[in-house]
PDB file of C-alpha atoms in Angstrom:
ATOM      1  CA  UNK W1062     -89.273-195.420 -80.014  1.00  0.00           C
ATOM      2  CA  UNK W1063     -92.173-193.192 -78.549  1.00  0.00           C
ATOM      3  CA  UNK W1064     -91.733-189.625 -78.790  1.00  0.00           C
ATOM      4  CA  UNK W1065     -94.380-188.951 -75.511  1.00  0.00           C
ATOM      5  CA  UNK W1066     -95.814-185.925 -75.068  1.00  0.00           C
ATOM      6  CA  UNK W1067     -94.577-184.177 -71.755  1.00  0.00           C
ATOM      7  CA  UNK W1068     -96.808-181.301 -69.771  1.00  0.00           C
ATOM      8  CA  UNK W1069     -95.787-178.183 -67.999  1.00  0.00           C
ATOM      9  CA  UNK W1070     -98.904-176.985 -65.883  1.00  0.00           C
ATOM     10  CA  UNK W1071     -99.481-174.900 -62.701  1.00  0.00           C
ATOM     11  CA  UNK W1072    -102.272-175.295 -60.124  1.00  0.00           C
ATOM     12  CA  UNK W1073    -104.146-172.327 -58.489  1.00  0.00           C
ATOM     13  CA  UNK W1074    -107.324-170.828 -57.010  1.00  0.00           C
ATOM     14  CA  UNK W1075    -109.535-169.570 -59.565  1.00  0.00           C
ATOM     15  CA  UNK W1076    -109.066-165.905 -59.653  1.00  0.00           C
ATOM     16  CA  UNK W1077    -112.565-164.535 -60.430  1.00  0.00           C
ATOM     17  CA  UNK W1078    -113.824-163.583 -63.597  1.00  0.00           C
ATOM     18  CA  UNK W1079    -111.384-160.126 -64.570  1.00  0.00           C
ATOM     19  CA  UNK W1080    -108.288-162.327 -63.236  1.00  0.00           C
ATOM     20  CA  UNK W1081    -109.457-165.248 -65.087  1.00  0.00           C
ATOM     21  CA  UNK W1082    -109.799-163.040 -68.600  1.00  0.00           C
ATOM     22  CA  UNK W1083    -106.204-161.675 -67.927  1.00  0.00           C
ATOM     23  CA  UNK W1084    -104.595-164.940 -67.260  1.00  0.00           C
ATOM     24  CA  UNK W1085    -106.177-167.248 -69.750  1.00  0.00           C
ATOM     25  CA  UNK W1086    -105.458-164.346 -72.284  1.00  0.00           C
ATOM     26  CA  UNK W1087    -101.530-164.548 -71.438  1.00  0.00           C
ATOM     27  CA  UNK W1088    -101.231-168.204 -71.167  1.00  0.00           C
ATOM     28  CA  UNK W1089    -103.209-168.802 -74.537  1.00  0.00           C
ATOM     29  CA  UNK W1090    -102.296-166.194 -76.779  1.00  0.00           C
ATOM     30  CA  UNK W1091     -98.809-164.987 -75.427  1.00  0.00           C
ATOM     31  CA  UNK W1092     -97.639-168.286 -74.273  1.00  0.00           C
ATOM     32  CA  UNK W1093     -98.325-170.065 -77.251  1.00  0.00           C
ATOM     33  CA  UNK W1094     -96.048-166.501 -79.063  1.00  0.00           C
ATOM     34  CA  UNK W1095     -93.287-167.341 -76.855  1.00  0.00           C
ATOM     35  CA  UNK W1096     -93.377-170.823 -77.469  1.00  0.00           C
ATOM     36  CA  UNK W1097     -94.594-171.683 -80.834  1.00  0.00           C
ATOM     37  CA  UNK W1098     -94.149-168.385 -82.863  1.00  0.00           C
ATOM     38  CA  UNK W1099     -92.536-170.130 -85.759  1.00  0.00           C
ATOM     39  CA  UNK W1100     -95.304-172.108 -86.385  1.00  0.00           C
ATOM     40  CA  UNK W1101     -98.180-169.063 -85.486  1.00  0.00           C
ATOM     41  CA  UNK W1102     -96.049-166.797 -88.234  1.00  0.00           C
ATOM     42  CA  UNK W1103     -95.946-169.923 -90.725  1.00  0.00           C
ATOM     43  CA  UNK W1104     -99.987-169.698 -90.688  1.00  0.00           C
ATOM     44  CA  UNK W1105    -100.337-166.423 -90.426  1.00  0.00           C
ATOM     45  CA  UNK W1106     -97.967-165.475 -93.429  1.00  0.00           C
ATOM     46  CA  UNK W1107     -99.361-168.661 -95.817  1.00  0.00           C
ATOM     47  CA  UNK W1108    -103.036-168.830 -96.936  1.00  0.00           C
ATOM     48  CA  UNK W1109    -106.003-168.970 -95.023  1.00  0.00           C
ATOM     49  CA  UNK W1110    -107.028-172.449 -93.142  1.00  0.00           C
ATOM     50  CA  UNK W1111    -109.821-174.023 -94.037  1.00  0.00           C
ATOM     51  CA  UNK W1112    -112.926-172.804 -91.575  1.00  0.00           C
ATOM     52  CA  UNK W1113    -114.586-176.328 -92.045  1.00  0.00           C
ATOM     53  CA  UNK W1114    -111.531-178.043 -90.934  1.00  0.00           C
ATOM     54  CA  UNK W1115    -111.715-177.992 -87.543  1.00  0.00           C
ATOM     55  CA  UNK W1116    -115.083-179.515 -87.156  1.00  0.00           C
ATOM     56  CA  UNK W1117    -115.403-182.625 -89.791  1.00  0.00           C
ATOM     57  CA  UNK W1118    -112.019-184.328 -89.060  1.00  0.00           C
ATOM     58  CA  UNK W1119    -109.912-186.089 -92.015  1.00  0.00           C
ATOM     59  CA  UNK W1120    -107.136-183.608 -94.254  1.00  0.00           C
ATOM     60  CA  UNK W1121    -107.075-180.318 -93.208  1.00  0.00           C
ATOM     61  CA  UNK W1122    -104.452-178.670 -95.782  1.00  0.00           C
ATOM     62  CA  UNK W1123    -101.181-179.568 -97.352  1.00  0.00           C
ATOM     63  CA  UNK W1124     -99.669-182.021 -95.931  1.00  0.00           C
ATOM     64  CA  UNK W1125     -96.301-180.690 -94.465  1.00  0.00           C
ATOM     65  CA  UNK W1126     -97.900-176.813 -93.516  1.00  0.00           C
ATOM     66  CA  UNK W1127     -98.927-175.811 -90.241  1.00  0.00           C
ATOM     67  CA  UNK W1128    -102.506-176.224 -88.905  1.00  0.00           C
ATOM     68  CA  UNK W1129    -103.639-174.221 -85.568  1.00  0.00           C
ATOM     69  CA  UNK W1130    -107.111-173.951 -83.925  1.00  0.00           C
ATOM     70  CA  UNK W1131    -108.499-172.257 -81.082  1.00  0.00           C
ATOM     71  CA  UNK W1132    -111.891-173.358 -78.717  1.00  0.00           C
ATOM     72  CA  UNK W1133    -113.673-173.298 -75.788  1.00  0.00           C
ATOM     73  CA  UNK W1134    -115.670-175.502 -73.854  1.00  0.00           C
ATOM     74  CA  UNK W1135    -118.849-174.665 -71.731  1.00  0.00           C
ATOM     75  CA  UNK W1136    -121.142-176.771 -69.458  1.00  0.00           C
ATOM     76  CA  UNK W1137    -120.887-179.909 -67.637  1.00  0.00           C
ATOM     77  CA  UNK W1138    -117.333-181.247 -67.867  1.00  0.00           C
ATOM     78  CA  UNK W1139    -117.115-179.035 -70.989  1.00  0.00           C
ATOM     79  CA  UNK W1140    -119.714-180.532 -72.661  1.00  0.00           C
ATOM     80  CA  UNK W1141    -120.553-177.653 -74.944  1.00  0.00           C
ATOM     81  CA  UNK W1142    -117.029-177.648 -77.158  1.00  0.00           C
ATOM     82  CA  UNK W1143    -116.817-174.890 -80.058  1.00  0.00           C
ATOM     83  CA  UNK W1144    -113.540-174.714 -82.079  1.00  0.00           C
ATOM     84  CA  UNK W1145    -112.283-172.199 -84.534  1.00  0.00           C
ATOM     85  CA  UNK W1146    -109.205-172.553 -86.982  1.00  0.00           C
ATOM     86  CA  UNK W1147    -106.530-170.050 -86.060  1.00  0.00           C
ATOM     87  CA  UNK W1148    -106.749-166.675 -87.281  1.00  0.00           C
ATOM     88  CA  UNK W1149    -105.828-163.393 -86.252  1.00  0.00           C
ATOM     89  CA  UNK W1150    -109.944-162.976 -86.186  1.00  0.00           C
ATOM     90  CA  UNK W1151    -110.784-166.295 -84.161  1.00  0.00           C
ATOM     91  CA  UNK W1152    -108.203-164.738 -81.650  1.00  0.00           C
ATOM     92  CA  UNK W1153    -109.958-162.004 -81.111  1.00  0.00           C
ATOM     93  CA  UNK W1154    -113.254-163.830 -80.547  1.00  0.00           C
ATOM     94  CA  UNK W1155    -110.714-166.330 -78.292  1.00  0.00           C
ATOM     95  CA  UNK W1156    -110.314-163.138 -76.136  1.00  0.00           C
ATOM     96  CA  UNK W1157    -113.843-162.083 -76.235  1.00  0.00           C
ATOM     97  CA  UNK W1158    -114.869-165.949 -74.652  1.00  0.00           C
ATOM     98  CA  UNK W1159    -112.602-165.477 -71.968  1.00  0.00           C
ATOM     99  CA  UNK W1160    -114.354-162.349 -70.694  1.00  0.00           C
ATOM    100  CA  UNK W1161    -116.496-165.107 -69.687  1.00  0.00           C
ATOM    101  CA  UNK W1162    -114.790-168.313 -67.713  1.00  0.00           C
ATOM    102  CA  UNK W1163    -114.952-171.337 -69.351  1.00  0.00           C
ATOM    103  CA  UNK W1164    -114.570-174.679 -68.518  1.00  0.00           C
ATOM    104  CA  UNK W1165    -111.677-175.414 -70.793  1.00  0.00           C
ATOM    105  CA  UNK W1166    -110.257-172.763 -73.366  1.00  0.00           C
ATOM    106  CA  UNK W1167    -107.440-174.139 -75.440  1.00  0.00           C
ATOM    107  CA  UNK W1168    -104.898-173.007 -78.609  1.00  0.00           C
ATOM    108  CA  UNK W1169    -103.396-175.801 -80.173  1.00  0.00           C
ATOM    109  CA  UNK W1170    -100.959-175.794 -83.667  1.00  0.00           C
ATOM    110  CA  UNK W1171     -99.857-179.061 -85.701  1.00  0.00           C
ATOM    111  CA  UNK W1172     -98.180-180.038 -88.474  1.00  0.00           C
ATOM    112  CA  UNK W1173    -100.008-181.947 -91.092  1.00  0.00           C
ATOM    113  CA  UNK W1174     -98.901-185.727 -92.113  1.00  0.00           C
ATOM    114  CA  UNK W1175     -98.243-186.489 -95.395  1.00  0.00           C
ATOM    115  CA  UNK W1176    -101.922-187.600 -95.779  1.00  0.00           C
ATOM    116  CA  UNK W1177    -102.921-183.667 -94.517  1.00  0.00           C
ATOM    117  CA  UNK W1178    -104.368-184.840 -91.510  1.00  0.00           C
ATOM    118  CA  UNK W1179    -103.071-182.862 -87.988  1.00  0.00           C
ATOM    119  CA  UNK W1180    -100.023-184.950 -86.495  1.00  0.00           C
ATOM    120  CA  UNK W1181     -97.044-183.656 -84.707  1.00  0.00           C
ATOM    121  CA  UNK W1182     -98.279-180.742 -82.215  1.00  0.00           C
ATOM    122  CA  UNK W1183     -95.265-178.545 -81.673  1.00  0.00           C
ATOM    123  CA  UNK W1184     -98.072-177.016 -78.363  1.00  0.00           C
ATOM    124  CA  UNK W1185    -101.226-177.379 -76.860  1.00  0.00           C
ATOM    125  CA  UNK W1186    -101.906-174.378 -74.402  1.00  0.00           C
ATOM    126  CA  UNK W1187    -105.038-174.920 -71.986  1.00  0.00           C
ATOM    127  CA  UNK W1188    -106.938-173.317 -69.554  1.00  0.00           C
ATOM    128  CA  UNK W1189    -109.333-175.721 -67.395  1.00  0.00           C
ATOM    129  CA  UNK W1190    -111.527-174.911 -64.823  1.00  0.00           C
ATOM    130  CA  UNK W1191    -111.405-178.321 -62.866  1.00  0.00           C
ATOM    131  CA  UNK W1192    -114.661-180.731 -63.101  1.00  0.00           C
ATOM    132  CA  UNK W1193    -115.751-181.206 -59.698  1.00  0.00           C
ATOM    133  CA  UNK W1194    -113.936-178.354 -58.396  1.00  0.00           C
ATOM    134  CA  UNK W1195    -114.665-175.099 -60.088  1.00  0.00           C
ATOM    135  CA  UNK W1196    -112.749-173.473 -57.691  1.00  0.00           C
ATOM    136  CA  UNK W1197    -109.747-174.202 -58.803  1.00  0.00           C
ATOM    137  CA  UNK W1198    -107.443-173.738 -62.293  1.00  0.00           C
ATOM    138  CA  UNK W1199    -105.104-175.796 -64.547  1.00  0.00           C
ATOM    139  CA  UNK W1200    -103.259-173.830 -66.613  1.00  0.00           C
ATOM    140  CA  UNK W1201    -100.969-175.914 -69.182  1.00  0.00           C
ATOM    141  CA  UNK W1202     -98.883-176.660 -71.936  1.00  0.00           C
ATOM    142  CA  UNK W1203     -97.756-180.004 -73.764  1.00  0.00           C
ATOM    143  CA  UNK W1204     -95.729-180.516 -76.712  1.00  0.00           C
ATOM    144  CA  UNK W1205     -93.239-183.861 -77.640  1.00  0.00           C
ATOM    145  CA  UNK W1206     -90.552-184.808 -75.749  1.00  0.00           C
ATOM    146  CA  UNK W1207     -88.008-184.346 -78.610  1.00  0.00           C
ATOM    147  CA  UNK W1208     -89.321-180.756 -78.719  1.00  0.00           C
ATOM    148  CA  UNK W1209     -88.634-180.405 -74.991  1.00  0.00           C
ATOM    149  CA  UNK W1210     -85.198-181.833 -75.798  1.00  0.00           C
ATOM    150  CA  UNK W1211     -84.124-178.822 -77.316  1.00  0.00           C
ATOM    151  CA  UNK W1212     -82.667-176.547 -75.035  1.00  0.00           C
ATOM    152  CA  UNK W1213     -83.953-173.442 -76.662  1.00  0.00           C
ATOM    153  CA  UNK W1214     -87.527-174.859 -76.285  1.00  0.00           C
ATOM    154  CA  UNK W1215     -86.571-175.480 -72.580  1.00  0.00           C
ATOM    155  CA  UNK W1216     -85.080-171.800 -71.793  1.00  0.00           C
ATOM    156  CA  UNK W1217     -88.137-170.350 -73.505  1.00  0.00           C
ATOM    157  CA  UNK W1218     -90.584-172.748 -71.256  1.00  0.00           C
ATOM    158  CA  UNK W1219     -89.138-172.663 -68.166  1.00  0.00           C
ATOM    159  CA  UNK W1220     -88.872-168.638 -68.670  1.00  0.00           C
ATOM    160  CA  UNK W1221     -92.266-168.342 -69.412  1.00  0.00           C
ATOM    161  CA  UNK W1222     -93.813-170.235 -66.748  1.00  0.00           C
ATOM    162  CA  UNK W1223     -91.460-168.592 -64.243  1.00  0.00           C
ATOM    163  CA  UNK W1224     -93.176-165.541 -64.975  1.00  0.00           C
ATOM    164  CA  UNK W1225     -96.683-166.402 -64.664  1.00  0.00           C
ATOM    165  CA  UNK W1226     -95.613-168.479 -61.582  1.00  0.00           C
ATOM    166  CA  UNK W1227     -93.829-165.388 -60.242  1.00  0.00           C
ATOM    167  CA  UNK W1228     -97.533-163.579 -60.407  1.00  0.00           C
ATOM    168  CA  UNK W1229    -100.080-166.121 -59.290  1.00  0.00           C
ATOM    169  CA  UNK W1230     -99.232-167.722 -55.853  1.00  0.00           C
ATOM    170  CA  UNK W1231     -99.731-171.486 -57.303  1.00  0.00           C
ATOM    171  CA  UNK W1232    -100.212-174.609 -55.409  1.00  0.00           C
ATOM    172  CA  UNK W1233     -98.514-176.893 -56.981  1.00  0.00           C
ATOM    173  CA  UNK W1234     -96.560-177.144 -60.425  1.00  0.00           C
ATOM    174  CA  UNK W1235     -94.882-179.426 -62.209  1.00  0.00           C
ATOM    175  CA  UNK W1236     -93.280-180.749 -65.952  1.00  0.00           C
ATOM    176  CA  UNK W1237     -93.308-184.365 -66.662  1.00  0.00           C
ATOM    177  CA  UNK W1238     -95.082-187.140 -69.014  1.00  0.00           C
ATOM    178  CA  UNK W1239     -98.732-186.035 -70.035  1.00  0.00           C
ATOM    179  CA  UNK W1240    -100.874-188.101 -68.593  1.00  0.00           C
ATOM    180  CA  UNK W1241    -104.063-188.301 -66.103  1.00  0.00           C
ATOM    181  CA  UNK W1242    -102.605-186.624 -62.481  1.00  0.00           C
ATOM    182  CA  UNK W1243     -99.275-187.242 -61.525  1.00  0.00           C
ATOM    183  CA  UNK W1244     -97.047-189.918 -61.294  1.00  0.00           C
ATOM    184  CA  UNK W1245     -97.349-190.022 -57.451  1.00  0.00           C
ATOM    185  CA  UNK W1246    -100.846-190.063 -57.994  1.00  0.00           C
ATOM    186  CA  UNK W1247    -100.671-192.672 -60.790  1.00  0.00           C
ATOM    187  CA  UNK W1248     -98.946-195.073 -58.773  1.00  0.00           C
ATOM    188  CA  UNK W1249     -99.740-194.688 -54.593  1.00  0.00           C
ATOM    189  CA  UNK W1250    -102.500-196.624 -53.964  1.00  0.00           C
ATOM    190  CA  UNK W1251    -105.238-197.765 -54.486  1.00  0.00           C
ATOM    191  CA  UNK W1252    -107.424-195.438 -54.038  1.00  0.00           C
ATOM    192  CA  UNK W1253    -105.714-193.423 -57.273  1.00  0.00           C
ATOM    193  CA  UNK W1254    -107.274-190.324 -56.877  1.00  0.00           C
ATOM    194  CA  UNK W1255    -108.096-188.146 -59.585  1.00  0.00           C
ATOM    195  CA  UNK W1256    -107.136-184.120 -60.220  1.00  0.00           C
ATOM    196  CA  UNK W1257    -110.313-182.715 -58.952  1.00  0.00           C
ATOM    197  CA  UNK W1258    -109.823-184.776 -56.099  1.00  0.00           C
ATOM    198  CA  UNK W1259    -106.243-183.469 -55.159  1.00  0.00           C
ATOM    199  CA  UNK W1260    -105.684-180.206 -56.320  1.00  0.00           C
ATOM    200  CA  UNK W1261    -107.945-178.896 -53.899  1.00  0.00           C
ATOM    201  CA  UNK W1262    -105.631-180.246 -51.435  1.00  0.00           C
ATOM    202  CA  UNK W1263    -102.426-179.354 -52.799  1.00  0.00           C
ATOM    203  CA  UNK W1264    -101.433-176.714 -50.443  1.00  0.00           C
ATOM    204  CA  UNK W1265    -101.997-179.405 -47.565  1.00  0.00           C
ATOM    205  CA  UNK W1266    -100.165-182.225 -49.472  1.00  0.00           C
ATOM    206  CA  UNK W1267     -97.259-182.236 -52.350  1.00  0.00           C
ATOM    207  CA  UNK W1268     -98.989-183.431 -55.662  1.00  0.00           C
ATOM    208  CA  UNK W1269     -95.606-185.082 -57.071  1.00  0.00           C
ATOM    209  CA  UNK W1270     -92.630-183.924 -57.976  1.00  0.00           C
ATOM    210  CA  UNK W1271     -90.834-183.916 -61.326  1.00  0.00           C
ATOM    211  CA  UNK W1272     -87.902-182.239 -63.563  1.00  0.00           C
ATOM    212  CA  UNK W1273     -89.625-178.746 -62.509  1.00  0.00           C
ATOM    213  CA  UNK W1274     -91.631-179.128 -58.640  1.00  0.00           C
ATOM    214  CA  UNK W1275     -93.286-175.828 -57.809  1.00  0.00           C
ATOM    215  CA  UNK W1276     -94.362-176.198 -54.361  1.00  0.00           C
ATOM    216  CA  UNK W1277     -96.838-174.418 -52.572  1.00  0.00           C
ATOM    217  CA  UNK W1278     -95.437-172.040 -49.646  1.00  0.00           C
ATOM    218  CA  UNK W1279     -97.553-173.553 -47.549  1.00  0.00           C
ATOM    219  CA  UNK W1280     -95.039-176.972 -48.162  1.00  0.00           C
ATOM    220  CA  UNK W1281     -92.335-175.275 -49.066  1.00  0.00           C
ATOM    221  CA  UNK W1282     -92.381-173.802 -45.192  1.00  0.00           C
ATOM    222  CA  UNK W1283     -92.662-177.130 -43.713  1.00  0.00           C
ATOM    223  CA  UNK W1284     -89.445-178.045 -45.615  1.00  0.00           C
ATOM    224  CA  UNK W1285     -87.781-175.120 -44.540  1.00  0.00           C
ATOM    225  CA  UNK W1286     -88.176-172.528 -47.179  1.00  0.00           C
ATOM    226  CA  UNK W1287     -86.364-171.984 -50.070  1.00  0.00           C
ATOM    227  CA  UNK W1288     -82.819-172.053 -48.817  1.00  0.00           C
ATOM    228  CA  UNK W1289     -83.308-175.391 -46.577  1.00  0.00           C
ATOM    229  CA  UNK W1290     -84.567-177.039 -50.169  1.00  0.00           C
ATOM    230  CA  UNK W1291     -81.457-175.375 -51.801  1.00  0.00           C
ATOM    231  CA  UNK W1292     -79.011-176.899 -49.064  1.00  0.00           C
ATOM    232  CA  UNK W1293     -80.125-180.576 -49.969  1.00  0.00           C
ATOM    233  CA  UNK W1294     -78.219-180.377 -52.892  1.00  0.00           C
ATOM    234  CA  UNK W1295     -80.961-182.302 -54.975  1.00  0.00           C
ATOM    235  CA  UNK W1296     -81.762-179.378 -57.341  1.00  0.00           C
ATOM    236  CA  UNK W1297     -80.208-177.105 -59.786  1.00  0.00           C
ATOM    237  CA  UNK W1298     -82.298-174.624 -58.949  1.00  0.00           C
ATOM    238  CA  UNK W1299     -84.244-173.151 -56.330  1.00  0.00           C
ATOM    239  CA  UNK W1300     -85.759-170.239 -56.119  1.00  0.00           C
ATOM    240  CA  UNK W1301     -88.364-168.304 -54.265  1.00  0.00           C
ATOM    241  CA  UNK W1302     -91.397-167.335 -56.063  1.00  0.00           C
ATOM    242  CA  UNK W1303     -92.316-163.339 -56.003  1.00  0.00           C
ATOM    243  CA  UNK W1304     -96.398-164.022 -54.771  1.00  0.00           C
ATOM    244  CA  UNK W1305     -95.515-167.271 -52.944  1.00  0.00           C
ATOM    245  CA  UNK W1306     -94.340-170.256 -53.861  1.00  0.00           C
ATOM    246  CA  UNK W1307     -90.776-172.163 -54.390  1.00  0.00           C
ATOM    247  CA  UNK W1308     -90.001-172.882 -57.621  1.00  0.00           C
ATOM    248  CA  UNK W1309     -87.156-176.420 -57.939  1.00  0.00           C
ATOM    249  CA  UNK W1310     -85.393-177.529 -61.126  1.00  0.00           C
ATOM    250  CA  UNK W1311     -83.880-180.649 -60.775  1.00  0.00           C
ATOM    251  CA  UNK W1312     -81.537-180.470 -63.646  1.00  0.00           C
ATOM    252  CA  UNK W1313     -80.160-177.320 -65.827  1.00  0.00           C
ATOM    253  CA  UNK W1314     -81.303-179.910 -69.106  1.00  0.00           C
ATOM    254  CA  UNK W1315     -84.509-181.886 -68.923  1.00  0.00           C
ATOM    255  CA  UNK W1316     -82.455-184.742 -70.786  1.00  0.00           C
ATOM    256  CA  UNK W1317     -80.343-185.240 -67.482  1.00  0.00           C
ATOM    257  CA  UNK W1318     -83.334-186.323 -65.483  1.00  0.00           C
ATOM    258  CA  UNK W1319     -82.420-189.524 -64.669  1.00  0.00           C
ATOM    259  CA  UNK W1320     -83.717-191.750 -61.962  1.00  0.00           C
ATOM    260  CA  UNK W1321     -80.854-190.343 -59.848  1.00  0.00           C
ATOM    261  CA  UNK W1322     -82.298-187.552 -59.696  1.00  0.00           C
ATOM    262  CA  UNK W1323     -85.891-188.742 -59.534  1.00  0.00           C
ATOM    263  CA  UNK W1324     -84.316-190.293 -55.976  1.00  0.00           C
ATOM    264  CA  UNK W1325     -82.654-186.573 -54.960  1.00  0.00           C
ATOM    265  CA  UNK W1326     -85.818-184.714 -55.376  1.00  0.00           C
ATOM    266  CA  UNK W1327     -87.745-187.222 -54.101  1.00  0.00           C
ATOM    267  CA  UNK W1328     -85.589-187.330 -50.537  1.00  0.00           C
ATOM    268  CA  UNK W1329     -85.834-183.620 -50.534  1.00  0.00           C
ATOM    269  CA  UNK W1330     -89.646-183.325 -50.835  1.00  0.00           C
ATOM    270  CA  UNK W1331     -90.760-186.619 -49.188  1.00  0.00           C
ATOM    271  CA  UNK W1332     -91.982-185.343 -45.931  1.00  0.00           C
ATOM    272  CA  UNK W1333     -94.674-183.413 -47.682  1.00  0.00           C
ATOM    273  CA  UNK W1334     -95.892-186.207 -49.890  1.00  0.00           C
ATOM    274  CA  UNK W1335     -98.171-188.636 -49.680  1.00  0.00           C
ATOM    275  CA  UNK W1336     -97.395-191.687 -47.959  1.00  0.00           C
ATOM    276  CA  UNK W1337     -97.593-194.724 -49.479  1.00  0.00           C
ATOM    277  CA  UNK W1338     -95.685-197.219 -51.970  1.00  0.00           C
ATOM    278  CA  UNK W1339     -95.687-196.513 -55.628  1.00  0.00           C
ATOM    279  CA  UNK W1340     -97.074-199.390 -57.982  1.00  0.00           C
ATOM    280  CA  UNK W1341     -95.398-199.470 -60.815  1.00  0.00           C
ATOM    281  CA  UNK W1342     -97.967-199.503 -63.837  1.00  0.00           C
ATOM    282  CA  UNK W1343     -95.299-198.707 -66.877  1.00  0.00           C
ATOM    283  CA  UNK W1344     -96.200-200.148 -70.238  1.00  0.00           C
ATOM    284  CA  UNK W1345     -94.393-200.045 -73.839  1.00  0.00           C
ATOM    285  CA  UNK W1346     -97.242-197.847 -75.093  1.00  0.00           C
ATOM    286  CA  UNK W1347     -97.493-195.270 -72.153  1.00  0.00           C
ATOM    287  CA  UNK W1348     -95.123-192.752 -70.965  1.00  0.00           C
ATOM    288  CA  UNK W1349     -93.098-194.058 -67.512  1.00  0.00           C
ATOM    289  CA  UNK W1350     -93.829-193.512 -64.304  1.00  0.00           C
ATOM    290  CA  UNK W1351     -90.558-191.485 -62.962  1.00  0.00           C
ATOM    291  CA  UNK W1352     -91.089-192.349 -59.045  1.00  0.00           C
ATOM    292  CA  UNK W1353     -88.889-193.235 -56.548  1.00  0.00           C
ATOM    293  CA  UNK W1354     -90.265-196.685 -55.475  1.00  0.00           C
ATOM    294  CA  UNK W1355     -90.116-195.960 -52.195  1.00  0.00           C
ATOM    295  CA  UNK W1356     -92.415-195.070 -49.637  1.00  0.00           C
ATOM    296  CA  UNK W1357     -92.316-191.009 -48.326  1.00  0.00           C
ATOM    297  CA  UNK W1358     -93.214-191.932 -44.891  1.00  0.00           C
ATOM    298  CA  UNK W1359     -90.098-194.382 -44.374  1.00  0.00           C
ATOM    299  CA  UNK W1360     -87.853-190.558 -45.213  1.00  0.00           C
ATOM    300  CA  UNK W1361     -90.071-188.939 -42.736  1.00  0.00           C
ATOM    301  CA  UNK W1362     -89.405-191.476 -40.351  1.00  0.00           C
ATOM    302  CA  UNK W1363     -85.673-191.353 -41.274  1.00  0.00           C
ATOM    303  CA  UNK W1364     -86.059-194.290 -43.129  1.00  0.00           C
ATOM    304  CA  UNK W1365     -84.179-195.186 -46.336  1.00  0.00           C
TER     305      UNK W1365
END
């Protein structure tokens, strides 16, 4: 059975250069504490990682020990790529990077197979300027779905990116499969449109939804607000966001996301999606699609 990888991310304007530094510094290097600090203190207390590891591929340590790098990419669709094993010193010249924005600045951590080569990732923490639309930010983390499973990993996830999310005013947000967009965007159309394409327009039109929705104010307003959303009875959790925003949990536990609630959410967000009928495109080797295979324009129109 797969174990997938799943992705929590928020979507906002780019904040300039000094609100860039200070957010890509907390999402990186604190995040990744909240979230990971086992695996951070199991490098930092063992013996150094191999500097040439994180350029020529192949075994990187012991196999069983914990592996981390950081790096940043610059230019065209991040062309320019420079990564650094973790250290307490690459960290510091992590932070020093993000004085200036980059296209993509990432800390990842792994556990090595029993051939010593990087395999289960316990987090991935990125930062990425969009291609094609610079004016906008990703900010993101992924780790395995059995890892999401637990429900210490979930309190300390959903916590975290509350309070970023409480701060930054974000357009859209969400926690499902890792994959290219979102489902909705997967599976309504053709045309499939791409990130760079719709986050720009995602305080005009709903992204997708998933376990966790954040929805821009902007949508959440044409649903209501916060305490029309809550009165649907399709989420666990609903809650206004302190710089704009509404921030919906399906379920308490990520496990209970079933396609009964993929349908509940769906209902309650459908007039600010876009219309259209999902495909579905769901293979054994690629995470699902969780859609409602329905169109959003037939709930607009009061349709079921």
């Amino acid at each position: 059975m797969h174990d997938f990888r799943v992705c929590c991310s928020l979507d906002l304007e780019f904040p300039g250069a000094a609100g860039y530094s200070e957010l890509a510094r907390d999402w990186l290097i604190r995040g990744s504490r909240e979230l990971a600090g086992e695996y951070l203190e199991a490098i930092e207390s063992g013996e150094p990682l191999d500097p040439g590891s994180v350029r020529r591929g192949g075994p990187a340590g012991p196999p069983g020990s914990v592996w981390g790098f950081v790096a940043v990419a610059r230019g065209a669709w991040g062309s320019r790529r420079t990564g650094r094993v973790y250290s307490a010193k690459n960290v510091a010249w992590l932070e020093k990077q993000l004085l200036d924005p980059a296209a993509e600045a990432t800390l990842g951590v792994s556990v090595l197979d029993d051939t010593g080569v990087p395999g289960e990732s316990p987090l991935r923490a990125t930062v990425q300027r969009l291609p094609e639309a610079e004016d906008w930010l990703t900010l993101s983390f992924s780790m395995q779905e059995s890892r999401l499973a637990r429900p210490e990993v979930q309190r300390s996830l959903l916590s975290f990116v509350r309070s970023v999310a409480d701060r930054v005013n974000p357009s859209f947000g969400q926690c499902d499969y890792d994959d290219v967009g979102t489902a909705v965007e997967r599976t309504v159309g053709p045309p499939w449109p791409m990130p760079s394409e719709t986050v720009p327009r995602s305080r005009n039109t709903l992204r997708g939804y998933s376990w966790l929705t954040v929805c821009a104010q902007e949508l959440a307003d044409r649903l209501g607000g916060a305490d029309a959303l809550r009165a649907t009875g399709a989420f666990h959790e609903v809650e206004q966001l302190a710089a704009g925003g509404v921030w919906l949990l399906a379920t308490a536990d990520y496990r209970d996301y079933d396609q009964a609630a993929v349908e509940r959410v769906f209902e309650a967000v459908a007039p600010v999606l876009p219309p259209g009928m999902p495909r579905r495109f769901d293979s054994a080797d690629r995470p699902p699609n969780r859609v409602a295979v329905r169109d959003a324009a037939s709930v607009r129109a009061g349709g079921a």
